[in-house]
PDB file of C-alpha atoms in Angstrom:
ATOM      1  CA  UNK A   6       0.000   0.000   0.000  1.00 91.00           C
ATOM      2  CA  UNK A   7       1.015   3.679  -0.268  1.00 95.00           C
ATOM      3  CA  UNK A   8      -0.229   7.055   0.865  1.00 94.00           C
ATOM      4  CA  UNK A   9       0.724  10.292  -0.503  1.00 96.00           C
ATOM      5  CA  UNK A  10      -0.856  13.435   1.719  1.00 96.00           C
ATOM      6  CA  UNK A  11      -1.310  17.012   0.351  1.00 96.00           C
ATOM      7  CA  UNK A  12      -1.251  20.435   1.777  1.00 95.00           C
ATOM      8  CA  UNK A  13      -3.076  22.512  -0.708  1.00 93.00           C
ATOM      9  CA  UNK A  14      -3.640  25.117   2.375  1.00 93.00           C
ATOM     10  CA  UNK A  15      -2.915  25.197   6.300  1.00 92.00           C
ATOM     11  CA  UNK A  16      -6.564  24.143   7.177  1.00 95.00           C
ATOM     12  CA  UNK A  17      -7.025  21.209   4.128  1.00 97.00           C
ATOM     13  CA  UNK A  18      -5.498  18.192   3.994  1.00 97.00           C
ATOM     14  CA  UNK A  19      -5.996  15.705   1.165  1.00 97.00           C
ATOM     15  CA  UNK A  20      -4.817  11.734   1.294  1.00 97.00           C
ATOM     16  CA  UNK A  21      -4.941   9.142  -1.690  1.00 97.00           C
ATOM     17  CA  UNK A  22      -4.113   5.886  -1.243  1.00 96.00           C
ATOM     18  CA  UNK A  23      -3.468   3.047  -3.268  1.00 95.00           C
ATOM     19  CA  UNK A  24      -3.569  -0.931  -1.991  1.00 94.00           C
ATOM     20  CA  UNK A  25      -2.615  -3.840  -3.954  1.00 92.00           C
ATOM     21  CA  UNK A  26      -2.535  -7.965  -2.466  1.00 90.00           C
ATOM     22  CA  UNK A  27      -1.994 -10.771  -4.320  1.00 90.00           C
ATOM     23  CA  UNK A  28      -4.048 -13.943  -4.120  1.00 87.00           C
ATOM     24  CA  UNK A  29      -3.686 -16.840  -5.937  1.00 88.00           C
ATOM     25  CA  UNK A  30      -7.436 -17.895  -6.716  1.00 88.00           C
ATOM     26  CA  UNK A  31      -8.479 -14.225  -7.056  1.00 91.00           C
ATOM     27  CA  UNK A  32      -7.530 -11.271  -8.846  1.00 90.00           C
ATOM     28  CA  UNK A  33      -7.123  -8.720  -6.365  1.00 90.00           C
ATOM     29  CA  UNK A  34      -7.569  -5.114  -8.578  1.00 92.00           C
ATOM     30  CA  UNK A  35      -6.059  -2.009  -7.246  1.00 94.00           C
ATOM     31  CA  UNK A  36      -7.833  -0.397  -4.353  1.00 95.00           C
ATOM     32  CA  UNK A  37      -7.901   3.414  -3.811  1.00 97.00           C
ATOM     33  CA  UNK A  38      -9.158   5.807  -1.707  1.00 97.00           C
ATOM     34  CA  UNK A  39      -8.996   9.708  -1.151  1.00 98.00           C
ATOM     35  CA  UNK A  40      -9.778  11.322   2.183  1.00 98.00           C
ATOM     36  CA  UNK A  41      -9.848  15.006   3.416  1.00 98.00           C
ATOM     37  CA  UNK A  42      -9.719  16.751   6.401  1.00 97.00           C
ATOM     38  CA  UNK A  43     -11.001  20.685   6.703  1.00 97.00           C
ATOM     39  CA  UNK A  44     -10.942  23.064   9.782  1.00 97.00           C
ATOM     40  CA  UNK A  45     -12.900  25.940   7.937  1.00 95.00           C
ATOM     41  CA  UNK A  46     -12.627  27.752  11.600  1.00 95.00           C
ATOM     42  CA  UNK A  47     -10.961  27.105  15.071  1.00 92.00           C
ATOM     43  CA  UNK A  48     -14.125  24.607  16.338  1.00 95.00           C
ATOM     44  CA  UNK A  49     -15.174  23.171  13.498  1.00 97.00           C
ATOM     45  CA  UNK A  50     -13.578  19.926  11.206  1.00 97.00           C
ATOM     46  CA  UNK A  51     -15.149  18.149   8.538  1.00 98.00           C
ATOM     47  CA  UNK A  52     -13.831  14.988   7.251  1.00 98.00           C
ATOM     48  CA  UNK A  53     -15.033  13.470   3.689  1.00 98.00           C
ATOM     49  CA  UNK A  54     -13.521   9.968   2.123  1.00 98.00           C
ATOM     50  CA  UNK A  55     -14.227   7.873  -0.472  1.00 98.00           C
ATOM     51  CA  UNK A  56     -12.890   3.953  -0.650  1.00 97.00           C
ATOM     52  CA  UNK A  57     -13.147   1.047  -2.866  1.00 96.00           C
ATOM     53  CA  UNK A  58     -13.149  -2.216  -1.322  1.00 95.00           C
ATOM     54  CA  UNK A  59     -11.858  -5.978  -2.217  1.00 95.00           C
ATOM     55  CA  UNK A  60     -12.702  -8.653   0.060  1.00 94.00           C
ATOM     56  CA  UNK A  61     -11.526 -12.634  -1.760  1.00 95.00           C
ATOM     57  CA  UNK A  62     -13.686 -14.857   0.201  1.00 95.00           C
ATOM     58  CA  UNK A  63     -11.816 -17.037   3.223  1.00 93.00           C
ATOM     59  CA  UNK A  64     -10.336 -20.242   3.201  1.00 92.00           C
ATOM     60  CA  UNK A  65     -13.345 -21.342   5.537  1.00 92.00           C
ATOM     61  CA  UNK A  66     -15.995 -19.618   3.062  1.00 94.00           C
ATOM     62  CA  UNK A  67     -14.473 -21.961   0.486  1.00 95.00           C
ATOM     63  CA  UNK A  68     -13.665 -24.981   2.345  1.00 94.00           C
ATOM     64  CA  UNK A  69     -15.642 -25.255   5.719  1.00 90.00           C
ATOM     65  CA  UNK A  70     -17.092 -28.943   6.407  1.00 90.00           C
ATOM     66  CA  UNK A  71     -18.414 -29.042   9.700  1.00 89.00           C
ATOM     67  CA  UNK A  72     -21.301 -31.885   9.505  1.00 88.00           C
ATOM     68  CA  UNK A  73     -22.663 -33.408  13.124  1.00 85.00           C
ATOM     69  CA  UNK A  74     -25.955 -34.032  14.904  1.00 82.00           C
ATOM     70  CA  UNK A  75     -26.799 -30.681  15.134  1.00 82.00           C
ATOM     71  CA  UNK A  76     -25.120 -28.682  12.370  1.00 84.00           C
ATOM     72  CA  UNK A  77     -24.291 -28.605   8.436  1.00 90.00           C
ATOM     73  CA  UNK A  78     -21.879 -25.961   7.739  1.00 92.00           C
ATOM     74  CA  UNK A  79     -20.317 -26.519   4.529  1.00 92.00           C
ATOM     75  CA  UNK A  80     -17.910 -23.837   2.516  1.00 92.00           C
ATOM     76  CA  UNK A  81     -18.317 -22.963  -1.338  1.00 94.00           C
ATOM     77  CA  UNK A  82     -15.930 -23.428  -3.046  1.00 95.00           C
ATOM     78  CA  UNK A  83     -17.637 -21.281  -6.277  1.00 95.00           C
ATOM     79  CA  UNK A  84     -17.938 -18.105  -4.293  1.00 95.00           C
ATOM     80  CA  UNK A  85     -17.006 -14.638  -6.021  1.00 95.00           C
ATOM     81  CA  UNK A  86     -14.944 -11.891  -4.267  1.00 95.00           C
ATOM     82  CA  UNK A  87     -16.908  -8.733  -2.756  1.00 95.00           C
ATOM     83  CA  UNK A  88     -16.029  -5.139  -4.494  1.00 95.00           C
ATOM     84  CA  UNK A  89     -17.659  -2.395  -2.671  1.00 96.00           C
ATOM     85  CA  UNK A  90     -17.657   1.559  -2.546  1.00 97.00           C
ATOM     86  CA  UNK A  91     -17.742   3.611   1.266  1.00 98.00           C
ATOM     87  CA  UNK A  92     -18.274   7.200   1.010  1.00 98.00           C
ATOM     88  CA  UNK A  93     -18.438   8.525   4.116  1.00 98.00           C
ATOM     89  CA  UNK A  94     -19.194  12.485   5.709  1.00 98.00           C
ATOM     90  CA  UNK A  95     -18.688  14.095   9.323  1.00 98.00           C
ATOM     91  CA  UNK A  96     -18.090  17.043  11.247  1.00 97.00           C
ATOM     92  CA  UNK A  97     -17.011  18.076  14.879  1.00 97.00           C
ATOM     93  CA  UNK A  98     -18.285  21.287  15.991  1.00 97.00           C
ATOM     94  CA  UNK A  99     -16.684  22.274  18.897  1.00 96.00           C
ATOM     95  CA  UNK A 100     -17.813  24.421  21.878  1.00 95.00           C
ATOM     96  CA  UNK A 101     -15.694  25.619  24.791  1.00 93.00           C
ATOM     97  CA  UNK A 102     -16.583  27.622  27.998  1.00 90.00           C
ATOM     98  CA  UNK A 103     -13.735  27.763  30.973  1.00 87.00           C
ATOM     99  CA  UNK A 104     -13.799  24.024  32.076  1.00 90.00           C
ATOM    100  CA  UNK A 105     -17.127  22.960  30.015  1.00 94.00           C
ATOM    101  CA  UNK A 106     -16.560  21.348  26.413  1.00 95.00           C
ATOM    102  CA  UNK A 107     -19.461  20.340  24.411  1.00 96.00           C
ATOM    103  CA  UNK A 108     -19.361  18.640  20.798  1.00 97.00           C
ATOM    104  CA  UNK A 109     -21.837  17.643  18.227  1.00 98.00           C
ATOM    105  CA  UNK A 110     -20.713  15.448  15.583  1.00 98.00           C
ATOM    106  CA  UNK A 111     -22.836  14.236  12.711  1.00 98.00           C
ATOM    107  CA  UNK A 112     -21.678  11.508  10.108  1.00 98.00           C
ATOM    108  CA  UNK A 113     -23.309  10.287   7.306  1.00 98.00           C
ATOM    109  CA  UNK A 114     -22.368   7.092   5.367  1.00 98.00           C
ATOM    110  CA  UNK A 115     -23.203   5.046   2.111  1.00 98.00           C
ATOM    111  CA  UNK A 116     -22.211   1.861   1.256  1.00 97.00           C
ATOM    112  CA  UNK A 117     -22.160  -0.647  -1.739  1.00 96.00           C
ATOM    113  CA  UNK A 118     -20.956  -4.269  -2.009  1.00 95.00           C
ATOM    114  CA  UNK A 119     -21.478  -6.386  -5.037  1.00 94.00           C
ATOM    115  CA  UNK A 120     -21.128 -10.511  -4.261  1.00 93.00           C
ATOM    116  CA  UNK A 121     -21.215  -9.779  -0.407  1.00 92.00           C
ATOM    117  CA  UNK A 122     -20.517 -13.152   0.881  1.00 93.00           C
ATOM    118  CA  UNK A 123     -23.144 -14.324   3.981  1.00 91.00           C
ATOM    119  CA  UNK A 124     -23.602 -17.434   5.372  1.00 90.00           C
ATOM    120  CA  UNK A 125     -27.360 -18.811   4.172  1.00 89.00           C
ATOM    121  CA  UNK A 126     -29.483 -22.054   4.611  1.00 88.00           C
ATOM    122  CA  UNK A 127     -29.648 -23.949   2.013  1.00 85.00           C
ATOM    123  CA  UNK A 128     -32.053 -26.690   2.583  1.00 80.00           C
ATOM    124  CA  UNK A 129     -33.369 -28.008   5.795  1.00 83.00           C
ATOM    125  CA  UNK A 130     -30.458 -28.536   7.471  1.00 86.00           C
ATOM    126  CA  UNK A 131     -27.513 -27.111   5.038  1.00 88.00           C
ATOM    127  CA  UNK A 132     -25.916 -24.142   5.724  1.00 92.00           C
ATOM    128  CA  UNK A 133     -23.332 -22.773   3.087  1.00 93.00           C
ATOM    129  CA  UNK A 134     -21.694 -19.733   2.115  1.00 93.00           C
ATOM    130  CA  UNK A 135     -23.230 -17.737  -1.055  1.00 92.00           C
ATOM    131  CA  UNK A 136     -22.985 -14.403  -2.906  1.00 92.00           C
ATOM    132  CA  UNK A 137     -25.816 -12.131  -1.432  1.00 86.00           C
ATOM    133  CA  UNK A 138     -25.714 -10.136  -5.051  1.00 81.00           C
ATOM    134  CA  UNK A 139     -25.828  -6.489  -3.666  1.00 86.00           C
ATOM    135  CA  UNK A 140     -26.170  -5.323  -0.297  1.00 91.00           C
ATOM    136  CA  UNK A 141     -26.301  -1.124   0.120  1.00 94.00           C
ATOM    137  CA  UNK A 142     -26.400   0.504   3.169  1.00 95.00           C
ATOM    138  CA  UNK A 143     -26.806   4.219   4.302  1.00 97.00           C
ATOM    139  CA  UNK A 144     -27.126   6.175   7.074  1.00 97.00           C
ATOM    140  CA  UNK A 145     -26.729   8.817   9.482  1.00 98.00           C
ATOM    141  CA  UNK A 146     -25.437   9.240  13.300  1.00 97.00           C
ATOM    142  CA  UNK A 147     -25.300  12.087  15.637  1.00 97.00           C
ATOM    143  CA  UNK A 148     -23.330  11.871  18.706  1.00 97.00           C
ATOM    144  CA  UNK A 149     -23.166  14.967  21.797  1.00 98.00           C
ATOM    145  CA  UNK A 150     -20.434  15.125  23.644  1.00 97.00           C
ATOM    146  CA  UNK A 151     -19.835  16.853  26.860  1.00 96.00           C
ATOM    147  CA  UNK A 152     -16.618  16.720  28.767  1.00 95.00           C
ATOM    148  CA  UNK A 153     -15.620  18.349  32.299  1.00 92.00           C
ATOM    149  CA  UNK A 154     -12.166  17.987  33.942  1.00 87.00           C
ATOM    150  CA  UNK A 155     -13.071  13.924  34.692  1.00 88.00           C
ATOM    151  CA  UNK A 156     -16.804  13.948  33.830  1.00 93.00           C
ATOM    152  CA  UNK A 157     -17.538  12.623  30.164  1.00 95.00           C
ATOM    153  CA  UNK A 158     -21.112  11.911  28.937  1.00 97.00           C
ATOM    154  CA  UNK A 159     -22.530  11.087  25.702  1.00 97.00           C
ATOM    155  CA  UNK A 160     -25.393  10.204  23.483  1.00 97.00           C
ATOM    156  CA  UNK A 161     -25.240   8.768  20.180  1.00 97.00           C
ATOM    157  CA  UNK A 162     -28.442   8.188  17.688  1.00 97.00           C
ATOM    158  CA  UNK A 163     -28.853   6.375  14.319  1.00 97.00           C
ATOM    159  CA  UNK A 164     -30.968   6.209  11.314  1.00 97.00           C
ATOM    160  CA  UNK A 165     -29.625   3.386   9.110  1.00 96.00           C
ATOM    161  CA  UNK A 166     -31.462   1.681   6.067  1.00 94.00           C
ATOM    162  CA  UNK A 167     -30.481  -1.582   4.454  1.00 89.00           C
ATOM    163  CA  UNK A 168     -31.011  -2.856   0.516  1.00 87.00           C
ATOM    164  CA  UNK A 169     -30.194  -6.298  -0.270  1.00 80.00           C
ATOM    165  CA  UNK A 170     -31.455  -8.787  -3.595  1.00 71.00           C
ATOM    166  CA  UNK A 171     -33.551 -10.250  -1.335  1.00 67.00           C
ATOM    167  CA  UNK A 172     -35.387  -6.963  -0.041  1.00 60.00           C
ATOM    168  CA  UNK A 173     -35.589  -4.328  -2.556  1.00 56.00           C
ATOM    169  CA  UNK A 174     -37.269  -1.586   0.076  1.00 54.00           C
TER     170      UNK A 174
END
């Protein structure tokens, strides 16, 4: 892997990377990603990134065999790697007063992975490993912070949705 960071200005920084690994039953393609990180003003940051993924599927996707009384695991050995795409959005907005400190920091997300790899049943009793198709998932989470000499408390929400080939809504 390499990284290569940029300075355009004192508050901006810019970071592409580039990952390649070899495997010998996939081709593993080259893997970027850019991210950024902005401090407009003293208190407030923004980050923004973008990332493709490449996940080959394990040995024990492939090759599992786990049969007993009460299971019937079995790997596949026809699986497909995952490719995906992450962009992802936040912000910190800071506020300070004498000991008090008080943040708010919203991120949003997307995601989307072609031949995600999940383990499914099969038949009655046969559980194996398959390619899902496409999976997307998006979302949004707001944490506040507040923070006093040794006195930390927080609260975090999320609104996430989920699309797979199996649930189209």
């Amino acid at each position: 892997f390499g990284n290569i960071s940029i300075l355009p200005m004192d508050n901006l920084i810019v970071q592409t990377g580039f990952r390649y690994a070899y495997n010998s039953l996939y081709s593993a393609p080259i893997v970027p990603s850019i991210t950024m990180k902005y401090d407009p003003v003293e208190n407030i940051t923004i980050r923004a990134s973008y990332a493709k993924g490449f996940r080959a599927p394990s040995l024990r996707e492939l090759f599992f065999y786990f049969v007993d009384f009460n299971h019937n695991i079995q790997g596949n050995p026809n699986l497909e790697a995952e490719q995906s795409d992450n962009v992802q959005v936040s912000g910190v907005i800071t506020f300070k007063n004498m000991e008090n400190v008080f943040k708010i920091e919203p991120t949003l997300f997307y995601n989307d992975i072609r031949n995600q790899i999940s383990l499914a049943q099969q038949g009655s009793t046969l559980f194996s490993y398959i390619n899902v198709g496409k999976f997307k998932s998006k979302g949004i989470t707001t944490t506040l912070s507040y923070f006093r000499s040794n006195v930390t408390a927080s609260f975090a929400a999320s609104y996430i949705g989920r699309l797979n080939e199996f649930f189209e809504e």
